[in-house]
PDB file of C-alpha atoms and ligand atoms in Angstrom:
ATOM      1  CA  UNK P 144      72.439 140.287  84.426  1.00  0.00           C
ATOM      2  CA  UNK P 145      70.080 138.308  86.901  1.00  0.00           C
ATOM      3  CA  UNK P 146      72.313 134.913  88.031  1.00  0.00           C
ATOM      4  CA  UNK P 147      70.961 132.020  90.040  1.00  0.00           C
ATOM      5  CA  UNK P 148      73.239 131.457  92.486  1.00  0.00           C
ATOM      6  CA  UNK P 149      73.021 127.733  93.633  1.00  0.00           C
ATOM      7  CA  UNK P 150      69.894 126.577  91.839  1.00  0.00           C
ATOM      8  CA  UNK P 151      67.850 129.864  93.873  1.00  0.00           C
ATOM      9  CA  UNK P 152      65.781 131.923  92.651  1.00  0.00           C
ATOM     10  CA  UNK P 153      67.389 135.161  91.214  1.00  0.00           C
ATOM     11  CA  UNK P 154      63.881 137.034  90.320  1.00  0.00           C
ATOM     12  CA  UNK P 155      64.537 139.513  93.185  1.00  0.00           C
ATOM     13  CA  UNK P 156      68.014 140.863  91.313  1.00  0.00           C
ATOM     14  CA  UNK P 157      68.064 143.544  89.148  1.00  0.00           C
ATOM     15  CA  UNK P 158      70.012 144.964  86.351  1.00  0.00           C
ATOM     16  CA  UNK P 159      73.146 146.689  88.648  1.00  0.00           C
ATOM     17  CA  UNK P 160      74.135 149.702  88.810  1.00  0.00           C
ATOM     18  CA  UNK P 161      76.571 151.706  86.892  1.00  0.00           C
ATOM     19  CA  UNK P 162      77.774 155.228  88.380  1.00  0.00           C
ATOM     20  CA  UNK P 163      80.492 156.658  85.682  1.00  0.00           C
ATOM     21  CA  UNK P 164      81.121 160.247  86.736  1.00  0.00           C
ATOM     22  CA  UNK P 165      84.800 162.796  86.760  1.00  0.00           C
ATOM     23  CA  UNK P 166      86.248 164.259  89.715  1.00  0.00           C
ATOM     24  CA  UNK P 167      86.059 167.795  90.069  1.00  0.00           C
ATOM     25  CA  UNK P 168      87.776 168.545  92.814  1.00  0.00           C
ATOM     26  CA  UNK P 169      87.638 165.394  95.686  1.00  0.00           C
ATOM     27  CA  UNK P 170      86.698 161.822  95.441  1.00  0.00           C
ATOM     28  CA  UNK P 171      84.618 161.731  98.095  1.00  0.00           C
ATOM     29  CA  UNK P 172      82.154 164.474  96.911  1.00  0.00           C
ATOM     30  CA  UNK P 173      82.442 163.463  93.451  1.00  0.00           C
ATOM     31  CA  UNK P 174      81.577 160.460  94.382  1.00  0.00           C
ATOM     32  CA  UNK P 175      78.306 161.337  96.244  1.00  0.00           C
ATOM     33  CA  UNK P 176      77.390 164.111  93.839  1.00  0.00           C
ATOM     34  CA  UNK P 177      77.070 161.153  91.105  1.00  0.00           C
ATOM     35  CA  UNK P 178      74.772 159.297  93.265  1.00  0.00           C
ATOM     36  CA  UNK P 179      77.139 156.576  95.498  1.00  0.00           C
ATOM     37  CA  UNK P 180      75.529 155.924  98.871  1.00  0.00           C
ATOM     38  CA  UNK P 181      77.686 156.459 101.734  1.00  0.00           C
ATOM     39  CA  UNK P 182      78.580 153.460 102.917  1.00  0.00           C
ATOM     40  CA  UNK P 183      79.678 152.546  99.626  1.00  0.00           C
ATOM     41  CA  UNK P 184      82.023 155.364  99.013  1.00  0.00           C
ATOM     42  CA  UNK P 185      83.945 154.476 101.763  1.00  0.00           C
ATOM     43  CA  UNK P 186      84.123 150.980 100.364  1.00  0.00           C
ATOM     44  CA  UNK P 187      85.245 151.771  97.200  1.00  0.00           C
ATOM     45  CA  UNK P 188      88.059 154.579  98.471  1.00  0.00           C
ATOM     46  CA  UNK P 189      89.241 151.221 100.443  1.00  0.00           C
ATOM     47  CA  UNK P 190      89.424 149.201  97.534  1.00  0.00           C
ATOM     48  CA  UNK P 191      91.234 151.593  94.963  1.00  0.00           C
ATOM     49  CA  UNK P 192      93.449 152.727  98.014  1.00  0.00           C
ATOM     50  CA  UNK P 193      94.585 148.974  97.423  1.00  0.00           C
ATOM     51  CA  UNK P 194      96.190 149.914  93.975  1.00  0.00           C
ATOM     52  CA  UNK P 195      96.830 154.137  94.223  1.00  0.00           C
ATOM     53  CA  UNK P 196      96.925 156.251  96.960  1.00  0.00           C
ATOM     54  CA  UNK P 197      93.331 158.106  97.474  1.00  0.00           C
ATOM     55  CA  UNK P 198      94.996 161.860  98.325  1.00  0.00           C
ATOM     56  CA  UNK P 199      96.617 161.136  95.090  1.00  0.00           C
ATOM     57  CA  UNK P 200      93.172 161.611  93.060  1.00  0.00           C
ATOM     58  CA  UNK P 201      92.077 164.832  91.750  1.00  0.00           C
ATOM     59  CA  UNK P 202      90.583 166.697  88.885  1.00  0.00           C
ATOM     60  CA  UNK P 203      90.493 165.074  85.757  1.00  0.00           C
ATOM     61  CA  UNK P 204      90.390 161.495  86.924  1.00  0.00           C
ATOM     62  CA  UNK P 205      87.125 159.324  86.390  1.00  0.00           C
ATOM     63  CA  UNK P 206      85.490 156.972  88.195  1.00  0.00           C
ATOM     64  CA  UNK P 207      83.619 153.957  87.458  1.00  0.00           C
ATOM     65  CA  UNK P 208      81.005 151.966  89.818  1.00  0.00           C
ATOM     66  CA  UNK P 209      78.904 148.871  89.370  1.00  0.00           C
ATOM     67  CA  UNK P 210      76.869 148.849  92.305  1.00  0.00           C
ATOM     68  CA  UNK P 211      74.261 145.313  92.886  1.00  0.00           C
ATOM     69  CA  UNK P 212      70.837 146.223  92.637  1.00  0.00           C
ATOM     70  CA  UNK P 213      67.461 143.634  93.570  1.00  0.00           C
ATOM     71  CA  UNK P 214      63.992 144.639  94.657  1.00  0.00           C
ATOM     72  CA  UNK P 215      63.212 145.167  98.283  1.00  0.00           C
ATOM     73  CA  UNK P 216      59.644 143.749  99.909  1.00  0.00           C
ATOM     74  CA  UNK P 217      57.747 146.787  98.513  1.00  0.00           C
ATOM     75  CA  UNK P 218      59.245 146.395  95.172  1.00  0.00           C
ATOM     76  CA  UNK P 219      61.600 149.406  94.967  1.00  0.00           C
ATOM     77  CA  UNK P 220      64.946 148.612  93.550  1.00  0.00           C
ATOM     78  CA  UNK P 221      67.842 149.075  96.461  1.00  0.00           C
ATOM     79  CA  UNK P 222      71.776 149.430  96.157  1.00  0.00           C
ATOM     80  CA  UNK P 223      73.673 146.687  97.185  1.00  0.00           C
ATOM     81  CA  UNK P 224      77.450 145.576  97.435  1.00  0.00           C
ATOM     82  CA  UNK P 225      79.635 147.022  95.227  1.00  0.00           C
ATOM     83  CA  UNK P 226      80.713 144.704  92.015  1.00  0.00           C
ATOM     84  CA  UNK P 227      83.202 146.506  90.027  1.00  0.00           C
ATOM     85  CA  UNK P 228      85.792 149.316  91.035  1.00  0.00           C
ATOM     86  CA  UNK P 229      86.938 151.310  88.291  1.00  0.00           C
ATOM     87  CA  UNK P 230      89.719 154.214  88.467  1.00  0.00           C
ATOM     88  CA  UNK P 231      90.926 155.761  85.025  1.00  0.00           C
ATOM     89  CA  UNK P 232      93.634 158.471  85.308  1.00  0.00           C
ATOM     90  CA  UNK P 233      94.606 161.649  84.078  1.00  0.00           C
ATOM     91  CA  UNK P 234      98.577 160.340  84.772  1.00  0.00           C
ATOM     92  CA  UNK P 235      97.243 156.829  82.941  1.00  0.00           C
ATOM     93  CA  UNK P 236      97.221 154.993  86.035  1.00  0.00           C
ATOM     94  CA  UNK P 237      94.223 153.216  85.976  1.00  0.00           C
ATOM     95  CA  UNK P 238      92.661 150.589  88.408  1.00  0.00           C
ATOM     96  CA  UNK P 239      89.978 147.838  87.833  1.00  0.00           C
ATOM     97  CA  UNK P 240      88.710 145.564  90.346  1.00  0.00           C
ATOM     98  CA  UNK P 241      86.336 142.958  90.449  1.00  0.00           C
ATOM     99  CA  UNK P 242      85.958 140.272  92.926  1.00  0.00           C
ATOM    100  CA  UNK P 243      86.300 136.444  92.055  1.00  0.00           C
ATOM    101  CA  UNK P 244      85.946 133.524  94.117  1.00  0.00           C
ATOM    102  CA  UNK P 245      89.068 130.964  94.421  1.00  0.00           C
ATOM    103  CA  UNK P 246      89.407 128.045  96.593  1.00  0.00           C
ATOM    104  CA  UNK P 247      85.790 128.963  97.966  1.00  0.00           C
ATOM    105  CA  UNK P 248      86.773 132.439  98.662  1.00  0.00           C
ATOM    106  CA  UNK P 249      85.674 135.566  97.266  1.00  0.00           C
ATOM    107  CA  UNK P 250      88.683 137.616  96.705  1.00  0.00           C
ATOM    108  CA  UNK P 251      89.622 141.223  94.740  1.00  0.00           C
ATOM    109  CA  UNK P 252      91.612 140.853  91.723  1.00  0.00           C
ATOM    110  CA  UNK P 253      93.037 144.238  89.917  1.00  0.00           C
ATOM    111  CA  UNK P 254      92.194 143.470  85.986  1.00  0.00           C
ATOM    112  CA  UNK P 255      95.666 144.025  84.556  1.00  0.00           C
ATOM    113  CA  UNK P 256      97.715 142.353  87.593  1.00  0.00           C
ATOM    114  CA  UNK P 257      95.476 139.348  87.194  1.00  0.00           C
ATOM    115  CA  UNK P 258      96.638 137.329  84.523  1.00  0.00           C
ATOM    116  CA  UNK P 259     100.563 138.633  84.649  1.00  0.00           C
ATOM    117  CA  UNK P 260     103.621 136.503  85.477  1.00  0.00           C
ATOM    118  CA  UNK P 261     105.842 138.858  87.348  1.00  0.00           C
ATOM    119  CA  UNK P 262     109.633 138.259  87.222  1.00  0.00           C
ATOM    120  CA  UNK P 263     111.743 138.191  90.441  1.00  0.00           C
ATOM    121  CA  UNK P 264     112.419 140.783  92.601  1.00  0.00           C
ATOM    122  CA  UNK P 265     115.929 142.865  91.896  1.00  0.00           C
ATOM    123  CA  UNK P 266     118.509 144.295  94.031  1.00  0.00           C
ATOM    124  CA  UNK P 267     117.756 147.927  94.874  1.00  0.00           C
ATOM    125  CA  UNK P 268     121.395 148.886  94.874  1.00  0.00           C
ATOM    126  CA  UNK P 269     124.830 146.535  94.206  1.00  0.00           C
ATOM    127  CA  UNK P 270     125.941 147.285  97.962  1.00  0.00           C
ATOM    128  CA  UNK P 271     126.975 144.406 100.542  1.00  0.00           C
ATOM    129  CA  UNK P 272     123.916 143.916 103.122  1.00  0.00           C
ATOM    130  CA  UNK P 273     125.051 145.578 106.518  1.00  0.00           C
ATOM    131  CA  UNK P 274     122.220 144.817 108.740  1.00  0.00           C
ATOM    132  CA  UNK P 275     119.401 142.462 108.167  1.00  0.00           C
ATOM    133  CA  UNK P 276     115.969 142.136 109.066  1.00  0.00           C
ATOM    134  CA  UNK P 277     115.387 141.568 112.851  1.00  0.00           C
ATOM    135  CA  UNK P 278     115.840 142.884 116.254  1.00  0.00           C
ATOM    136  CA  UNK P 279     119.071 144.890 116.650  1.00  0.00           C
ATOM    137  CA  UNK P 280     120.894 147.812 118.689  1.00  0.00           C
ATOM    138  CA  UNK P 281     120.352 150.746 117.079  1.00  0.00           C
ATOM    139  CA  UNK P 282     123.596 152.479 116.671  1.00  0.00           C
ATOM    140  CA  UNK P 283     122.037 155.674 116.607  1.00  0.00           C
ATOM    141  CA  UNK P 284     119.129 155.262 119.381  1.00  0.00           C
ATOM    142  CA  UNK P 285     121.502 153.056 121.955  1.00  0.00           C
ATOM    143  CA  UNK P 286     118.942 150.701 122.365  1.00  0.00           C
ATOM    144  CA  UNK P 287     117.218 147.439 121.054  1.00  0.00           C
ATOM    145  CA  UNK P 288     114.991 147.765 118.660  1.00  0.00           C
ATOM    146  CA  UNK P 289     113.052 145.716 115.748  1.00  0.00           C
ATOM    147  CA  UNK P 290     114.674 146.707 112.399  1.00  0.00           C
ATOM    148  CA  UNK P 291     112.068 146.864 109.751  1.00  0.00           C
ATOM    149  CA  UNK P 292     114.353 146.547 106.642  1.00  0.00           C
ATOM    150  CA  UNK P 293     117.435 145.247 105.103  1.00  0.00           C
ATOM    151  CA  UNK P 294     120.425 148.024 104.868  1.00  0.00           C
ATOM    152  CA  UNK P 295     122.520 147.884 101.755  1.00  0.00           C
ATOM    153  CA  UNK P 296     126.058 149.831 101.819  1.00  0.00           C
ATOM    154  CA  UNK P 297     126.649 151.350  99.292  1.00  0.00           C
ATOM    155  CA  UNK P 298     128.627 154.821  98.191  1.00  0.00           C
ATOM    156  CA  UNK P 299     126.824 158.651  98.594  1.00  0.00           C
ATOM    157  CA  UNK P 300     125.037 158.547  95.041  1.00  0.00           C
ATOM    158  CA  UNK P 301     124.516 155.614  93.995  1.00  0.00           C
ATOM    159  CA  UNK P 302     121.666 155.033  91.946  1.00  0.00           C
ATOM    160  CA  UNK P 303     118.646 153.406  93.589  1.00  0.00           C
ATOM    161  CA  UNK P 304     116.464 150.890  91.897  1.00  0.00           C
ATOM    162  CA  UNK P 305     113.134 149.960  91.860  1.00  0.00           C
ATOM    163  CA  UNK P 306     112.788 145.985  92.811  1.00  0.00           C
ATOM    164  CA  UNK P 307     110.086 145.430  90.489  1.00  0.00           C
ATOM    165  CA  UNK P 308     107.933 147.555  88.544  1.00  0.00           C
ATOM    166  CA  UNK P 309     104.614 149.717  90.359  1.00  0.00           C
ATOM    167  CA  UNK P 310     103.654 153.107  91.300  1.00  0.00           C
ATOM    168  CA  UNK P 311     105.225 155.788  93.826  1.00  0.00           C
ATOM    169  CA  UNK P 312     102.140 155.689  96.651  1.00  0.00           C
ATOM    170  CA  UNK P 313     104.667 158.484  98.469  1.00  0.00           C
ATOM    171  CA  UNK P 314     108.019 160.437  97.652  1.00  0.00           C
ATOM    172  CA  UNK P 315     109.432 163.078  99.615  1.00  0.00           C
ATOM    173  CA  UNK P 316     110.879 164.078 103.416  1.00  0.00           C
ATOM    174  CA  UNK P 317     110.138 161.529 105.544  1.00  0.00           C
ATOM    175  CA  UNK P 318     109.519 163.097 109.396  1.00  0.00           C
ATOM    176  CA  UNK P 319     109.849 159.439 111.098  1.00  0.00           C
ATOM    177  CA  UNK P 320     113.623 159.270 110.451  1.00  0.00           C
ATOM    178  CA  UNK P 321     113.561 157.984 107.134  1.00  0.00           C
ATOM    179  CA  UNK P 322     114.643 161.191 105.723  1.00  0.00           C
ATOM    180  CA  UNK P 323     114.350 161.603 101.436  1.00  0.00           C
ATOM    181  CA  UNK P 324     111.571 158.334 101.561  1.00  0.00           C
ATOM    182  CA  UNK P 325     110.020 156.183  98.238  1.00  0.00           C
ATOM    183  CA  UNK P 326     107.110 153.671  99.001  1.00  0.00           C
ATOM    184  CA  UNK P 327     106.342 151.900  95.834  1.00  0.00           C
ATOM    185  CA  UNK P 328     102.962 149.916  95.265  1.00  0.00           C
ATOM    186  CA  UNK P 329     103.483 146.858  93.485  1.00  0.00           C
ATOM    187  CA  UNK P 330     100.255 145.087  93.872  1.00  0.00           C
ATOM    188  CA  UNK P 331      99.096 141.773  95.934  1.00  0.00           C
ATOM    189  CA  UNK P 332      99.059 143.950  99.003  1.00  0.00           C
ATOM    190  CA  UNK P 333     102.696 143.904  98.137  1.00  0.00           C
ATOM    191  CA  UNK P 334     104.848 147.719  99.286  1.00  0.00           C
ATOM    192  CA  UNK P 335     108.690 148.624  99.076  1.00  0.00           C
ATOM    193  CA  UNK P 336     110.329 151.380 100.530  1.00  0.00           C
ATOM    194  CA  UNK P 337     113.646 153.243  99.899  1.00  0.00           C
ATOM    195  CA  UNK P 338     115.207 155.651 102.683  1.00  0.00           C
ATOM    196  CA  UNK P 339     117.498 158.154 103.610  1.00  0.00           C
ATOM    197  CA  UNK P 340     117.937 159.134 100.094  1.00  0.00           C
ATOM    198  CA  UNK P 341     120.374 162.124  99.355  1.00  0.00           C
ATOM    199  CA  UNK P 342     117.658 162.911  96.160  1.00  0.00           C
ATOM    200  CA  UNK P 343     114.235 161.791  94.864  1.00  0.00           C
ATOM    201  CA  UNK P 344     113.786 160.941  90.970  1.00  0.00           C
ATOM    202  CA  UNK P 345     110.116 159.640  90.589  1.00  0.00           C
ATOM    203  CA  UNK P 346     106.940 161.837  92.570  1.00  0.00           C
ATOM    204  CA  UNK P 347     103.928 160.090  93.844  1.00  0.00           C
ATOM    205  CA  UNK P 348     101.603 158.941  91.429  1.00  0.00           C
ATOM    206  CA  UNK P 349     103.955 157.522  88.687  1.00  0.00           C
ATOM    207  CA  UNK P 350     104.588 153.926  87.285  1.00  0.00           C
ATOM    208  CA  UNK P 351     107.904 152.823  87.520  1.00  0.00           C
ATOM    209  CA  UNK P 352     109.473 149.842  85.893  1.00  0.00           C
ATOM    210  CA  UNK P 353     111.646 147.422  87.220  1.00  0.00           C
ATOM    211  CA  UNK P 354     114.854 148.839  87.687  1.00  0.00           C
ATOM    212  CA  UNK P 355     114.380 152.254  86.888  1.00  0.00           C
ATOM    213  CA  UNK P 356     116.209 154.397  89.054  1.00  0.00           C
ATOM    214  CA  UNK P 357     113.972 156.584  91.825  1.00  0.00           C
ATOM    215  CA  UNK P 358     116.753 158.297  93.517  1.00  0.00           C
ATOM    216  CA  UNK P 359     120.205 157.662  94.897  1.00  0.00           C
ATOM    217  CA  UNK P 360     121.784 156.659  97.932  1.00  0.00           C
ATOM    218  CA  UNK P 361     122.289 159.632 100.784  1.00  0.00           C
ATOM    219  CA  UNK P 362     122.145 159.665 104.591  1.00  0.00           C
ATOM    220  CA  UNK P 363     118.880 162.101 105.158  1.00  0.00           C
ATOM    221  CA  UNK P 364     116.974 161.333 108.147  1.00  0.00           C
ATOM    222  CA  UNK P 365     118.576 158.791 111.092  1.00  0.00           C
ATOM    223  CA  UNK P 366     121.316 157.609 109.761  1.00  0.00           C
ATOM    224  CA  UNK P 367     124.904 157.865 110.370  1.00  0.00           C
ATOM    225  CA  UNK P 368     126.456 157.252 106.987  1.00  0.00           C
ATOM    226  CA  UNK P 369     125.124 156.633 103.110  1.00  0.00           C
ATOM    227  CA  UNK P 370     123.531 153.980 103.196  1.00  0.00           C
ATOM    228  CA  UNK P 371     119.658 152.090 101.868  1.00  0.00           C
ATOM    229  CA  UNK P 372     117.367 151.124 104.148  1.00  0.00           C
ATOM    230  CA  UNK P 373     114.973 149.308 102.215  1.00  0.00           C
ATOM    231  CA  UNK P 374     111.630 147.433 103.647  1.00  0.00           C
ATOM    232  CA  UNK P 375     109.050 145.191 102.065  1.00  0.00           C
ATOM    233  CA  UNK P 376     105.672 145.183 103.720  1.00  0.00           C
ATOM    234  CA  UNK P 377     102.781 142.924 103.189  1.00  0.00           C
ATOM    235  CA  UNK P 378      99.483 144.488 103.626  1.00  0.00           C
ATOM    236  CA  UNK P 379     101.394 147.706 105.689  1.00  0.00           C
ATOM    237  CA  UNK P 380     103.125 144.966 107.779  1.00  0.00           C
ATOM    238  CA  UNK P 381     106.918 144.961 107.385  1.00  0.00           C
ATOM    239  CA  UNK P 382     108.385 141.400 106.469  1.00  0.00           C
ATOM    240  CA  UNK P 383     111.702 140.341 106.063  1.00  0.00           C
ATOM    241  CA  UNK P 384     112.316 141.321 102.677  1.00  0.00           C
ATOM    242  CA  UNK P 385     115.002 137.586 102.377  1.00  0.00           C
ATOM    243  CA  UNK P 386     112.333 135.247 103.138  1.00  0.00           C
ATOM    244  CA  UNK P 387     109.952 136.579 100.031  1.00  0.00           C
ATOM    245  CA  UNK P 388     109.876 136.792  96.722  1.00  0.00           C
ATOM    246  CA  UNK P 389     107.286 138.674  94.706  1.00  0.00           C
ATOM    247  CA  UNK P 390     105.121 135.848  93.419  1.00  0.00           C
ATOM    248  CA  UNK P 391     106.425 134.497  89.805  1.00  0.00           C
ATOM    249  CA  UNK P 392     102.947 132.979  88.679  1.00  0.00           C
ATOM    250  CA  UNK P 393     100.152 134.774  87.980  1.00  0.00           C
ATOM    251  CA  UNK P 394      97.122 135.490  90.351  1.00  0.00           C
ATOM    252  CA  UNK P 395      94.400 133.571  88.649  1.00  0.00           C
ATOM    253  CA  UNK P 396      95.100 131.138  85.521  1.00  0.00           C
ATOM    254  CA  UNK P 397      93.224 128.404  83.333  1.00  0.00           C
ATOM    255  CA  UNK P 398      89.409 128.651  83.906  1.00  0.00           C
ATOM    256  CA  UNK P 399      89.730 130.912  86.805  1.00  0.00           C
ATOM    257  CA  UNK P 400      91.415 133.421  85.163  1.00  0.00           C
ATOM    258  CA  UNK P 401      88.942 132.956  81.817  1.00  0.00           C
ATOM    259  CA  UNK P 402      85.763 132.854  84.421  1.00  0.00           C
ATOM    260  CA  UNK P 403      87.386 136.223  85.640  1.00  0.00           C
ATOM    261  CA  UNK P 404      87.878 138.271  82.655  1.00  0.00           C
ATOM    262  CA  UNK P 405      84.181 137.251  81.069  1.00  0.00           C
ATOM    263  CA  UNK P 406      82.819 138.830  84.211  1.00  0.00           C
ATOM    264  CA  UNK P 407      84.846 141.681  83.761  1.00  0.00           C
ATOM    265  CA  UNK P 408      83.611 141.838  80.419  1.00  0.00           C
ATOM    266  CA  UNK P 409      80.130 141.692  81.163  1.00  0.00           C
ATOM    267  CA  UNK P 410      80.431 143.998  83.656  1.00  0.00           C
ATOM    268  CA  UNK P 411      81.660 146.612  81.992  1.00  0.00           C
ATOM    269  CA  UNK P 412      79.256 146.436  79.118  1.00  0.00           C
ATOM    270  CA  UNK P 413      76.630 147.622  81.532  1.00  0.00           C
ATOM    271  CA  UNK P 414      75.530 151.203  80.018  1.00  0.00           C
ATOM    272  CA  UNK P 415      77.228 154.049  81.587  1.00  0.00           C
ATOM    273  CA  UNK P 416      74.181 154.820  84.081  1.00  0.00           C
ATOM    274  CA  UNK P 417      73.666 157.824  86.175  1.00  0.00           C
ATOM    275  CA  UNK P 418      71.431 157.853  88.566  1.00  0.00           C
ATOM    276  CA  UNK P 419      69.456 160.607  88.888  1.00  0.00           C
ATOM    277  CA  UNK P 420      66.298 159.255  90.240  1.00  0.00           C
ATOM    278  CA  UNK P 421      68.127 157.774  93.538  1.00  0.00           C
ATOM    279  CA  UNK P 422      65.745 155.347  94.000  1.00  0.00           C
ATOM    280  CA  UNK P 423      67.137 153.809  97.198  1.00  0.00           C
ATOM    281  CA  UNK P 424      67.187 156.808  99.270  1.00  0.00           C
ATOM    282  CA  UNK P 425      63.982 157.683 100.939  1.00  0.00           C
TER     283      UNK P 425
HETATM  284 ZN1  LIG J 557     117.968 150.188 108.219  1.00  0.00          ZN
END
């Protein structure tokens, strides 16, 4: 799949690379075992970690690499960035990312968020908002501090929803202070999370829909009565979860989108390579 890229010369690139292989026990071996350099297993735990949490991958689950590939000065064929990061789960989750370029930059787009039109984001619980987003006395610590999240009152119980539909990166005790703790994944860089929870309904790995319930309302952890505290992060970074919605277009569209998904295409019409030769490593 040699491409000139602006009018040069592509007769130095090679057919890539594709490194399809199941995990026996870690990633990271597996990974190696089936012939991924170094370098580029770290790279591709970074990009999947995008879409599932890594610690969350185990036996069972494949894993699928296209690796670039062009001839080196003496002519031997050497790995280069990776094109294509494939996950396919045991638990059906499955992650495929490919890079496009939009508005002159190269970005990575997940193949089955790409094209979708998500709706708007829902309230977690019916409760009246008690504290918002922002720097506030802490009622529990005596001092100022910045609060992360948006606290809905609500009633010991009541059921907990997820804002919009992705999978449980964590679930369980939360040492921090957030006691009984969800963090959903939605995608875009985009994270949720659900606290002081008197119980858990969904466990780490799982796809939840939009509104399904993932727990209900408690006061586990710091917190002086049954309450949510709920926080949307960008990227890891808390944001104030009023002043976004989750986007309502999709990520790519029209020729973008089209350009996209034939590259996906012919990138995963490569042959299922191995690569037991290892060519690159001297
Ligand atoms: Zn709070």
């Amino acid at each position: 799949m040699a491409t000139a890229r602006h009018g040069a010369p592509a007769a130095a690139e090679i057919e890539p690379l594709r490194i399809y292989g199941k995990v026996d026990v870690d990633l990271r071996p597996a990974l190696e075992t089936a012939g991924v350099p170094d370098g580029e297993v770290e790279q591709y735990v970074k990009l999947i970690s995008r879409e599932v949490s890594p610690d969350t991958v185990g036996p069972g689950d494949r894993f699928d690499v296209v690796l670039a590939r062009k001839l080196n000065a003496q002519g031997q064929p050497e790995i280069g960035k990776i094109m294509y990061a494939g996950l396919y789960r045991t638990d059906g989750v499955n992650v495929r990312l490919a890079e496009w370029q939009l508005r002159g930059r190269r970005s990575w787009f997940e193949a089955e968020e790409v094209g979708r039109t998500y709706q708007a984001i829902q309230r977690p619980v019916p409760g009246v908002v008690s504290s918002n987003f922002g720097p506030r006395h802490h009622p529990i610590l005596g001092y100022t501090r910045m609060h992360k999240g948006m606290d809905f009152r609500a009633g010991y119980g009541t059921p907990i929803l997820a804002v919009q539909t992705g999978y449980v990166r964590t679930a369980g005790w939360n040492s921090g202070g957030y006691g009984n703790h969800i963090e959903l994944q939605h995608g875009a860089g985009l994270t949720t999370t659900y606290s002081h929870m008197s119980r858990l309904t969904a466990r780490a790995g799982q796809l939840v829909q939009q509104g399904q319930i993932i727990g209900y309302v408690g006061a586990t952890g710091l917190a002086t009565g049954p309450h949510l505290h709920y926080e949307l992060r960008r990227h890891g970074q808390a944001i104030d979860p009023a002043t976004v919605k989750f986007t309502s277009t999709s990520q790519l569209t029209g020729s973008d989108l089209a350009g996209y998904r034939a590259r996906l295409g012919q990138l995963l019409s490569l042959p299922l390579g191995r690569s037991p030769e290892k060519p690159w490593i001297s």
